[in-house]
């Protein structure tokens, strides 16, 4: 029994106290609080202690709402308190019924936590919010228009209370909630810190909102003061204008004054009337009466004053009278006409003050003759007499309706909860309220006292100048906020809700952590046993890793050795075949078989190179150079290399198919050429008729030149399925492709890998049976090159007559770049093309031969007299005969530079000319002695034979030691050095040669070029580091040997360094 009483007392007391705190978060009406922690207490208390807690909650709710009704509405409402208590019981019982089976699990399982929050919060609180709001409505405490929002605020406050308060109970009373934490103090500290941060943030938001609203209140009050001052100043300005009017006129009539005053009153509704009050003495009363009586007929103009009862009587002569002599409007103001305002003490005080300070001065609030509360504002008018002395002539007077004067200042800026007071002082100095809008103060002295003592929290006061007098404007607000601080309430609600949800999260995390710690303890023994097994596994992994690294090294060594061993015999095969093919006496059939053998050896070399490239990529040792790339040289090399292959299949090779862009980029020209050669080689391989073209374009974007190289063909094309596996290693379009065309399927895969290393890509666009376009695109650093201004054909007319439309388009674009005046494209079947008016003709060899057959020699010579002809040859350069004048031949594919050189050759001579043949005939003369250091007998024969083709004397050394002896005995101008040899390898021999003393027979700076069968990464760098000048990989080619000889053994160069 005692325990039950403690539960009832404790739950009722806590509910009341928490509700007392929660009411400070109330939003009108006061019952709807944005945070209501009592609901959270009620929910968890009933779950933990059952019906005893339910009774305590009901009692606490009844007492709390009985107190709230008495405080807010001045009387206690037992019926209202009972209704709200019932709504609380309904909400708590619904929550208890649905959450009791699992509520303890809600503190350790996120799923049950969400379920608990949803049922105990939004669902059950909905019932209490509806019942409580309807109760408030039935008792007339909530207006119909606020019914919905009041219900929402009630519901939201209770939901936040549940979310926020329940975690506190779970943390501080784990024995009741069924929760167990390994470190409850840490959890309590974390939750307390979050709550304190929420309180601090709420306080900061409170201060910010209060400052904002008080600033708005102050600005509003300043606006009221400015409006009132402006209107008062407008009245004074009106009186000043009357004074100026009187001073500038003579004998102003009442009708003239009325006209002037009417215009003045149109712009200011606070002035009831305007008058001009003349200053006279007692002897002038009769004169004044006679003067103005005719103007006011049928009214009687009489100078009057008030008796002790307030009735008007004729004025008693005195030393000074101030008489209302001019008045507008008359209607409603007839009693004021002729009135002596100086006869009243309060008016006399204001008149004397205005005279003394020579400025406008108001009376205190008074009842005018017109029976309306107002203020008279007197403005003195001084004139100058004949002696030059000033005298007081009259007072321009305005009757101000104070209510209308202040109305605009009040209505334009009055806030709902603020009050407005205008305080004046009587002639004895005592304050009184002139105008007020509010009920807080009726005594001006009390108002001014509270202002001085700072008893009013929200107040703004200032003086309003009225001529030489001031009024005190005071604006106050009954609350700290001038309107409901919704932002503050919502911020607090959001902060408390987030704090509560974070509290739930902390509980779940720590509860889950406790469970994990328990599981960790249980599994520790098993882990200890596993550690021993892991240690053994770790040792095995180390051994396996070492074995894998050793295998990878063995693979690299194997590839290097295989490269050397395979390239050495290939060097012998290719070199021997090259030498044999130099023999002009070989029969045609035998030459064909030998050429097939040489091409087969080159194909085998290509396969080896692909496998080595793939190995380099896999090993991450594939490094790209970054040097200037010549697009012109790139297209020339690829065109020269693939010309024979295209002729073999009777295909048109357009390299390039578009004029090259004027740019120089930084990249690896060797690898770019490898990609282009592979793409062009594939295009030629899979094309049976038509053409293969290479187009190079560029665009500048974000500091990079994006170079796009498109290889297009009219070959067999690809299906979508074939495209999907096209770039996979060791795969071709289908299995029949390998049987029909050969190849390893590595080329495109390697191209894509290399393009990726350049931050680019290789992609394909294809249509089965129509053809394919392979596109290689990559970004490069670079620069724009200037065009060739000297290449100009201005004034010349060009006619193009070729069989291939792509070539015709290319030539047309080139001549447009050279600014040819007119460009014509003719059909190749026209045998009269030379009769056209053009001066330059570019024609196919077949067209030219057909034209020669059609025209006889004399006619041909006549038509050629002023013509220039470039003949494009597919297979070999032609030799001009005697009939051909101004004719030059050029090999396809056509390069822009070669075409210009041909045209320039035509311009330089009018004789039979062939610039290409002429350049070939002008072979560079080579002189000097060469030492070939090679241990392989076959390679000695091949190397000596190829070098000997150029008329160079060659000595042989078997190894590096023998080479050292020969260079000290004989003078050599160039050394070809094998790298791997017995006795002494090429690297050591090179280092020894570089150390030869000055004055040796062979200079220590003699050029040394490596001849190495090694093709793995780093071989060329190793040669350079040893002191060699270059690197030629085996198998060696005649062309590469020729380039080296021309570099180092030009005639006239005694010694190259």
PDB file of C-alpha atoms in Angstrom, residues 407-630:
ATOM      1  CA  UNK A 407      -4.095  59.563 -35.791  1.00  0.00           C
ATOM      2  CA  UNK A 408      -1.860  59.037 -38.809  1.00  0.00           C
ATOM      3  CA  UNK A 409       1.200  58.398 -36.621  1.00  0.00           C
ATOM      4  CA  UNK A 410      -0.769  55.809 -34.647  1.00  0.00           C
ATOM      5  CA  UNK A 411      -2.643  53.967 -37.396  1.00  0.00           C
ATOM      6  CA  UNK A 412       0.255  53.690 -39.848  1.00  0.00           C
ATOM      7  CA  UNK A 413       2.631  52.073 -37.359  1.00  0.00           C
ATOM      8  CA  UNK A 414       0.596  50.775 -34.435  1.00  0.00           C
ATOM      9  CA  UNK A 415       1.390  47.169 -33.552  1.00  0.00           C
ATOM     10  CA  UNK A 416      -1.278  44.844 -32.227  1.00  0.00           C
ATOM     11  CA  UNK A 417       0.131  44.533 -28.701  1.00  0.00           C
ATOM     12  CA  UNK A 418       1.690  48.000 -28.336  1.00  0.00           C
ATOM     13  CA  UNK A 419       0.276  51.151 -26.691  1.00  0.00           C
ATOM     14  CA  UNK A 420       0.717  54.816 -27.675  1.00  0.00           C
ATOM     15  CA  UNK A 421       0.839  57.808 -25.293  1.00  0.00           C
ATOM     16  CA  UNK A 422       1.356  61.538 -25.983  1.00  0.00           C
ATOM     17  CA  UNK A 423       2.153  63.471 -22.807  1.00  0.00           C
ATOM     18  CA  UNK A 424       2.066  67.291 -22.363  1.00  0.00           C
ATOM     19  CA  UNK A 425       2.657  69.582 -19.401  1.00  0.00           C
ATOM     20  CA  UNK A 426       0.344  72.281 -18.147  1.00  0.00           C
ATOM     21  CA  UNK A 427       1.453  75.817 -17.469  1.00  0.00           C
ATOM     22  CA  UNK A 428       2.206  74.813 -13.884  1.00  0.00           C
ATOM     23  CA  UNK A 429       4.483  72.006 -15.108  1.00  0.00           C
ATOM     24  CA  UNK A 430       2.229  69.097 -14.148  1.00  0.00           C
ATOM     25  CA  UNK A 431       2.030  66.302 -16.777  1.00  0.00           C
ATOM     26  CA  UNK A 432      -1.171  65.049 -18.368  1.00  0.00           C
ATOM     27  CA  UNK A 433      -1.952  62.560 -21.135  1.00  0.00           C
ATOM     28  CA  UNK A 434      -2.847  64.382 -24.305  1.00  0.00           C
ATOM     29  CA  UNK A 435      -3.570  61.281 -26.419  1.00  0.00           C
ATOM     30  CA  UNK A 436      -3.494  57.577 -25.519  1.00  0.00           C
ATOM     31  CA  UNK A 437      -4.114  54.248 -27.239  1.00  0.00           C
ATOM     32  CA  UNK A 438      -3.958  51.639 -24.490  1.00  0.00           C
ATOM     33  CA  UNK A 439      -5.246  50.842 -21.038  1.00  0.00           C
ATOM     34  CA  UNK A 440      -2.061  50.285 -19.060  1.00  0.00           C
ATOM     35  CA  UNK A 441      -1.724  53.905 -17.911  1.00  0.00           C
ATOM     36  CA  UNK A 442      -4.262  56.656 -17.256  1.00  0.00           C
ATOM     37  CA  UNK A 443      -1.990  58.723 -14.995  1.00  0.00           C
ATOM     38  CA  UNK A 444       0.763  60.602 -16.802  1.00  0.00           C
ATOM     39  CA  UNK A 445       2.876  60.931 -13.645  1.00  0.00           C
ATOM     40  CA  UNK A 446       2.878  57.158 -13.107  1.00  0.00           C
ATOM     41  CA  UNK A 447       3.763  56.612 -16.765  1.00  0.00           C
ATOM     42  CA  UNK A 448       6.730  59.032 -16.620  1.00  0.00           C
ATOM     43  CA  UNK A 449       7.893  57.568 -13.309  1.00  0.00           C
ATOM     44  CA  UNK A 450       7.933  54.001 -14.710  1.00  0.00           C
ATOM     45  CA  UNK A 451       9.778  55.303 -17.751  1.00  0.00           C
ATOM     46  CA  UNK A 452      12.487  56.893 -15.606  1.00  0.00           C
ATOM     47  CA  UNK A 453      12.852  53.849 -13.368  1.00  0.00           C
ATOM     48  CA  UNK A 454      13.013  51.333 -16.241  1.00  0.00           C
ATOM     49  CA  UNK A 455       9.912  49.456 -15.055  1.00  0.00           C
ATOM     50  CA  UNK A 456       8.643  49.057 -18.601  1.00  0.00           C
ATOM     51  CA  UNK A 457      10.589  46.326 -20.462  1.00  0.00           C
ATOM     52  CA  UNK A 458       9.712  47.297 -24.008  1.00  0.00           C
ATOM     53  CA  UNK A 459       9.472  51.073 -24.373  1.00  0.00           C
ATOM     54  CA  UNK A 460      10.471  53.862 -26.725  1.00  0.00           C
ATOM     55  CA  UNK A 461      10.099  57.542 -25.839  1.00  0.00           C
ATOM     56  CA  UNK A 462      11.125  60.782 -27.495  1.00  0.00           C
ATOM     57  CA  UNK A 463      10.284  64.497 -27.543  1.00  0.00           C
ATOM     58  CA  UNK A 464       8.104  65.866 -30.337  1.00  0.00           C
ATOM     59  CA  UNK A 465       8.917  69.549 -31.031  1.00  0.00           C
ATOM     60  CA  UNK A 466       5.848  71.845 -31.400  1.00  0.00           C
ATOM     61  CA  UNK A 467       7.386  75.192 -32.156  1.00  0.00           C
ATOM     62  CA  UNK A 468       8.998  76.379 -28.923  1.00  0.00           C
ATOM     63  CA  UNK A 469       7.323  73.625 -26.911  1.00  0.00           C
ATOM     64  CA  UNK A 470       7.699  69.807 -26.772  1.00  0.00           C
ATOM     65  CA  UNK A 471       5.363  66.881 -26.270  1.00  0.00           C
ATOM     66  CA  UNK A 472       6.577  63.520 -24.945  1.00  0.00           C
ATOM     67  CA  UNK A 473       5.710  60.523 -27.150  1.00  0.00           C
ATOM     68  CA  UNK A 474       5.888  57.148 -25.364  1.00  0.00           C
ATOM     69  CA  UNK A 475       5.263  53.797 -27.012  1.00  0.00           C
ATOM     70  CA  UNK A 476       5.223  50.626 -24.915  1.00  0.00           C
ATOM     71  CA  UNK A 477       4.564  46.904 -25.355  1.00  0.00           C
ATOM     72  CA  UNK A 478       3.024  44.762 -22.644  1.00  0.00           C
ATOM     73  CA  UNK A 479       5.092  41.684 -23.555  1.00  0.00           C
ATOM     74  CA  UNK A 480       8.752  41.080 -24.344  1.00  0.00           C
ATOM     75  CA  UNK A 481       7.699  40.176 -27.891  1.00  0.00           C
ATOM     76  CA  UNK A 482       5.562  42.385 -30.071  1.00  0.00           C
ATOM     77  CA  UNK A 483       4.022  39.362 -31.810  1.00  0.00           C
ATOM     78  CA  UNK A 484       4.067  35.587 -31.171  1.00  0.00           C
ATOM     79  CA  UNK A 485       7.620  34.287 -31.665  1.00  0.00           C
ATOM     80  CA  UNK A 486       6.758  31.352 -33.897  1.00  0.00           C
ATOM     81  CA  UNK A 487      10.341  30.946 -35.085  1.00  0.00           C
ATOM     82  CA  UNK A 488      11.478  30.687 -31.476  1.00  0.00           C
ATOM     83  CA  UNK A 489       8.836  28.133 -30.580  1.00  0.00           C
ATOM     84  CA  UNK A 490       9.568  26.036 -33.651  1.00  0.00           C
ATOM     85  CA  UNK A 491      13.329  26.232 -33.066  1.00  0.00           C
ATOM     86  CA  UNK A 492      12.919  25.107 -29.460  1.00  0.00           C
ATOM     87  CA  UNK A 493      10.543  22.352 -30.517  1.00  0.00           C
ATOM     88  CA  UNK A 494      12.947  21.189 -33.208  1.00  0.00           C
ATOM     89  CA  UNK A 495      15.909  21.308 -30.857  1.00  0.00           C
ATOM     90  CA  UNK A 496      14.128  19.344 -28.144  1.00  0.00           C
ATOM     91  CA  UNK A 497      12.872  16.806 -30.672  1.00  0.00           C
ATOM     92  CA  UNK A 498      16.362  16.336 -32.132  1.00  0.00           C
ATOM     93  CA  UNK A 499      17.804  16.023 -28.620  1.00  0.00           C
ATOM     94  CA  UNK A 500      15.260  13.348 -27.792  1.00  0.00           C
ATOM     95  CA  UNK A 501      15.958  11.415 -30.984  1.00  0.00           C
ATOM     96  CA  UNK A 502      19.710  11.694 -30.383  1.00  0.00           C
ATOM     97  CA  UNK A 503      19.077  10.366 -26.879  1.00  0.00           C
ATOM     98  CA  UNK A 504      17.320   7.371 -28.374  1.00  0.00           C
ATOM     99  CA  UNK A 505      20.248   6.914 -30.735  1.00  0.00           C
ATOM    100  CA  UNK A 506      22.750   7.048 -27.870  1.00  0.00           C
ATOM    101  CA  UNK A 507      20.762   4.466 -25.938  1.00  0.00           C
ATOM    102  CA  UNK A 508      20.588   2.164 -28.931  1.00  0.00           C
ATOM    103  CA  UNK A 509      24.298   2.565 -29.683  1.00  0.00           C
ATOM    104  CA  UNK A 510      25.421   1.926 -26.128  1.00  0.00           C
ATOM    105  CA  UNK A 511      22.962  -0.942 -25.699  1.00  0.00           C
ATOM    106  CA  UNK A 512      24.187  -2.472 -28.910  1.00  0.00           C
ATOM    107  CA  UNK A 513      27.758  -1.885 -27.755  1.00  0.00           C
ATOM    108  CA  UNK A 514      27.032  -3.710 -24.500  1.00  0.00           C
ATOM    109  CA  UNK A 515      25.656  -6.638 -26.441  1.00  0.00           C
ATOM    110  CA  UNK A 516      28.695  -6.662 -28.687  1.00  0.00           C
ATOM    111  CA  UNK A 517      31.029  -6.516 -25.704  1.00  0.00           C
ATOM    112  CA  UNK A 518      29.290  -9.559 -24.277  1.00  0.00           C
ATOM    113  CA  UNK A 519      29.605 -11.373 -27.569  1.00  0.00           C
ATOM    114  CA  UNK A 520      33.251 -10.336 -27.784  1.00  0.00           C
ATOM    115  CA  UNK A 521      33.928 -11.820 -24.397  1.00  0.00           C
ATOM    116  CA  UNK A 522      32.251 -15.035 -25.452  1.00  0.00           C
ATOM    117  CA  UNK A 523      34.245 -15.265 -28.606  1.00  0.00           C
ATOM    118  CA  UNK A 524      37.608 -14.240 -27.212  1.00  0.00           C
ATOM    119  CA  UNK A 525      38.613 -17.812 -26.513  1.00  0.00           C
ATOM    120  CA  UNK A 526      37.724 -18.875 -30.020  1.00  0.00           C
ATOM    121  CA  UNK A 527      39.656 -15.923 -31.413  1.00  0.00           C
ATOM    122  CA  UNK A 528      42.741 -16.874 -29.447  1.00  0.00           C
ATOM    123  CA  UNK A 529      42.674 -20.273 -31.032  1.00  0.00           C
ATOM    124  CA  UNK A 530      42.101 -18.665 -34.420  1.00  0.00           C
ATOM    125  CA  UNK A 531      45.107 -16.400 -33.908  1.00  0.00           C
ATOM    126  CA  UNK A 532      47.414 -19.360 -33.899  1.00  0.00           C
ATOM    127  CA  UNK A 533      45.899 -20.566 -37.142  1.00  0.00           C
ATOM    128  CA  UNK A 534      46.126 -17.026 -38.589  1.00  0.00           C
ATOM    129  CA  UNK A 535      49.807 -16.818 -37.699  1.00  0.00           C
ATOM    130  CA  UNK A 536      50.430 -19.998 -39.593  1.00  0.00           C
ATOM    131  CA  UNK A 537      48.356 -18.700 -42.524  1.00  0.00           C
ATOM    132  CA  UNK A 538      50.312 -15.420 -42.463  1.00  0.00           C
ATOM    133  CA  UNK A 539      53.580 -17.286 -42.830  1.00  0.00           C
ATOM    134  CA  UNK A 540      52.140 -19.276 -45.709  1.00  0.00           C
ATOM    135  CA  UNK A 541      50.953 -16.047 -47.357  1.00  0.00           C
ATOM    136  CA  UNK A 542      54.427 -14.535 -47.053  1.00  0.00           C
ATOM    137  CA  UNK A 543      55.903 -17.602 -48.685  1.00  0.00           C
ATOM    138  CA  UNK A 544      53.248 -17.527 -51.427  1.00  0.00           C
ATOM    139  CA  UNK A 545      53.857 -13.805 -52.004  1.00  0.00           C
ATOM    140  CA  UNK A 546      57.582 -14.374 -52.297  1.00  0.00           C
ATOM    141  CA  UNK A 547      56.982 -17.228 -54.713  1.00  0.00           C
ATOM    142  CA  UNK A 548      54.608 -15.028 -56.793  1.00  0.00           C
ATOM    143  CA  UNK A 549      57.180 -12.213 -56.911  1.00  0.00           C
ATOM    144  CA  UNK A 550      59.845 -14.705 -57.896  1.00  0.00           C
ATOM    145  CA  UNK A 551      57.556 -16.106 -60.587  1.00  0.00           C
ATOM    146  CA  UNK A 552      56.911 -12.598 -61.883  1.00  0.00           C
ATOM    147  CA  UNK A 553      60.652 -11.910 -62.018  1.00  0.00           C
ATOM    148  CA  UNK A 554      61.174 -15.230 -63.752  1.00  0.00           C
ATOM    149  CA  UNK A 555      58.456 -14.286 -66.252  1.00  0.00           C
ATOM    150  CA  UNK A 556      60.137 -10.943 -66.975  1.00  0.00           C
ATOM    151  CA  UNK A 557      63.539 -12.612 -67.299  1.00  0.00           C
ATOM    152  CA  UNK A 558      62.035 -15.277 -69.545  1.00  0.00           C
ATOM    153  CA  UNK A 559      60.429 -12.671 -71.797  1.00  0.00           C
ATOM    154  CA  UNK A 560      63.668 -10.725 -71.977  1.00  0.00           C
ATOM    155  CA  UNK A 561      65.673 -13.849 -72.792  1.00  0.00           C
ATOM    156  CA  UNK A 562      63.079 -15.063 -75.280  1.00  0.00           C
ATOM    157  CA  UNK A 563      63.049 -11.639 -76.902  1.00  0.00           C
ATOM    158  CA  UNK A 564      66.805 -11.764 -77.256  1.00  0.00           C
ATOM    159  CA  UNK A 565      66.902 -15.386 -78.433  1.00  0.00           C
ATOM    160  CA  UNK A 566      64.067 -14.950 -80.966  1.00  0.00           C
ATOM    161  CA  UNK A 567      65.194 -11.572 -82.288  1.00  0.00           C
ATOM    162  CA  UNK A 568      68.752 -12.834 -82.895  1.00  0.00           C
ATOM    163  CA  UNK A 569      67.749 -15.480 -85.506  1.00  0.00           C
ATOM    164  CA  UNK A 570      65.058 -13.131 -86.858  1.00  0.00           C
ATOM    165  CA  UNK A 571      67.750 -10.533 -87.401  1.00  0.00           C
ATOM    166  CA  UNK A 572      69.626 -13.092 -89.452  1.00  0.00           C
ATOM    167  CA  UNK A 573      66.560 -14.127 -91.442  1.00  0.00           C
ATOM    168  CA  UNK A 574      65.295 -10.615 -92.210  1.00  0.00           C
ATOM    169  CA  UNK A 575      68.750  -9.216 -92.822  1.00  0.00           C
ATOM    170  CA  UNK A 576      69.708 -12.092 -95.137  1.00  0.00           C
ATOM    171  CA  UNK A 577      66.481 -11.769 -97.102  1.00  0.00           C
ATOM    172  CA  UNK A 578      67.012  -8.024 -97.400  1.00  0.00           C
ATOM    173  CA  UNK A 579      70.494  -8.549 -98.790  1.00  0.00           C
ATOM    174  CA  UNK A 580      69.341 -11.244-101.211  1.00  0.00           C
ATOM    175  CA  UNK A 581      66.507  -9.018-102.484  1.00  0.00           C
ATOM    176  CA  UNK A 582      69.101  -6.365-103.368  1.00  0.00           C
ATOM    177  CA  UNK A 583      70.331  -8.719-106.124  1.00  0.00           C
ATOM    178  CA  UNK A 584      68.685  -7.560-109.339  1.00  0.00           C
ATOM    179  CA  UNK A 585      69.389 -10.895-111.131  1.00  0.00           C
ATOM    180  CA  UNK A 586      66.862 -12.869-109.049  1.00  0.00           C
ATOM    181  CA  UNK A 587      63.991 -14.232-111.097  1.00  0.00           C
ATOM    182  CA  UNK A 588      60.515 -12.799-110.518  1.00  0.00           C
ATOM    183  CA  UNK A 589      59.097 -16.005-109.044  1.00  0.00           C
ATOM    184  CA  UNK A 590      62.022 -16.415-106.696  1.00  0.00           C
ATOM    185  CA  UNK A 591      61.808 -12.751-105.678  1.00  0.00           C
ATOM    186  CA  UNK A 592      58.166 -13.280-104.791  1.00  0.00           C
ATOM    187  CA  UNK A 593      58.979 -16.274-102.577  1.00  0.00           C
ATOM    188  CA  UNK A 594      61.759 -14.343-100.880  1.00  0.00           C
ATOM    189  CA  UNK A 595      59.445 -11.361-100.290  1.00  0.00           C
ATOM    190  CA  UNK A 596      56.849 -13.711 -98.760  1.00  0.00           C
ATOM    191  CA  UNK A 597      59.527 -15.069 -96.421  1.00  0.00           C
ATOM    192  CA  UNK A 598      60.589 -11.561 -95.407  1.00  0.00           C
ATOM    193  CA  UNK A 599      56.987 -10.485 -94.780  1.00  0.00           C
ATOM    194  CA  UNK A 600      56.396 -13.640 -92.704  1.00  0.00           C
ATOM    195  CA  UNK A 601      59.426 -12.849 -90.594  1.00  0.00           C
ATOM    196  CA  UNK A 602      58.202  -9.259 -90.116  1.00  0.00           C
ATOM    197  CA  UNK A 603      54.771 -10.597 -89.101  1.00  0.00           C
ATOM    198  CA  UNK A 604      56.407 -12.868 -86.542  1.00  0.00           C
ATOM    199  CA  UNK A 605      58.347  -9.866 -85.244  1.00  0.00           C
ATOM    200  CA  UNK A 606      55.099  -7.895 -84.965  1.00  0.00           C
ATOM    201  CA  UNK A 607      53.527 -10.701 -82.883  1.00  0.00           C
ATOM    202  CA  UNK A 608      56.554 -10.770 -80.581  1.00  0.00           C
ATOM    203  CA  UNK A 609      56.359  -6.992 -80.145  1.00  0.00           C
ATOM    204  CA  UNK A 610      52.629  -7.228 -79.253  1.00  0.00           C
ATOM    205  CA  UNK A 611      53.305  -9.876 -76.611  1.00  0.00           C
ATOM    206  CA  UNK A 612      56.151  -7.807 -75.155  1.00  0.00           C
ATOM    207  CA  UNK A 613      53.982  -4.647 -75.086  1.00  0.00           C
ATOM    208  CA  UNK A 614      51.230  -6.584 -73.321  1.00  0.00           C
ATOM    209  CA  UNK A 615      53.734  -7.850 -70.760  1.00  0.00           C
ATOM    210  CA  UNK A 616      54.984  -4.314 -70.139  1.00  0.00           C
ATOM    211  CA  UNK A 617      51.434  -3.050 -69.604  1.00  0.00           C
ATOM    212  CA  UNK A 618      50.621  -5.858 -67.184  1.00  0.00           C
ATOM    213  CA  UNK A 619      53.833  -5.233 -65.235  1.00  0.00           C
ATOM    214  CA  UNK A 620      53.156  -1.479 -65.056  1.00  0.00           C
ATOM    215  CA  UNK A 621      56.498  -0.760 -66.732  1.00  0.00           C
ATOM    216  CA  UNK A 622      55.040   0.713 -69.901  1.00  0.00           C
ATOM    217  CA  UNK A 623      56.174   4.346 -69.816  1.00  0.00           C
ATOM    218  CA  UNK A 624      55.183   7.003 -72.343  1.00  0.00           C
ATOM    219  CA  UNK A 625      57.518   9.713 -73.599  1.00  0.00           C
ATOM    220  CA  UNK A 626      56.417  13.300 -73.756  1.00  0.00           C
ATOM    221  CA  UNK A 627      58.119  14.967 -76.689  1.00  0.00           C
ATOM    222  CA  UNK A 628      56.951  17.142 -79.590  1.00  0.00           C
ATOM    223  CA  UNK A 629      54.891  15.107 -82.059  1.00  0.00           C
ATOM    224  CA  UNK A 630      54.949  16.012 -85.753  1.00  0.00           C
TER     225      UNK A 630
END
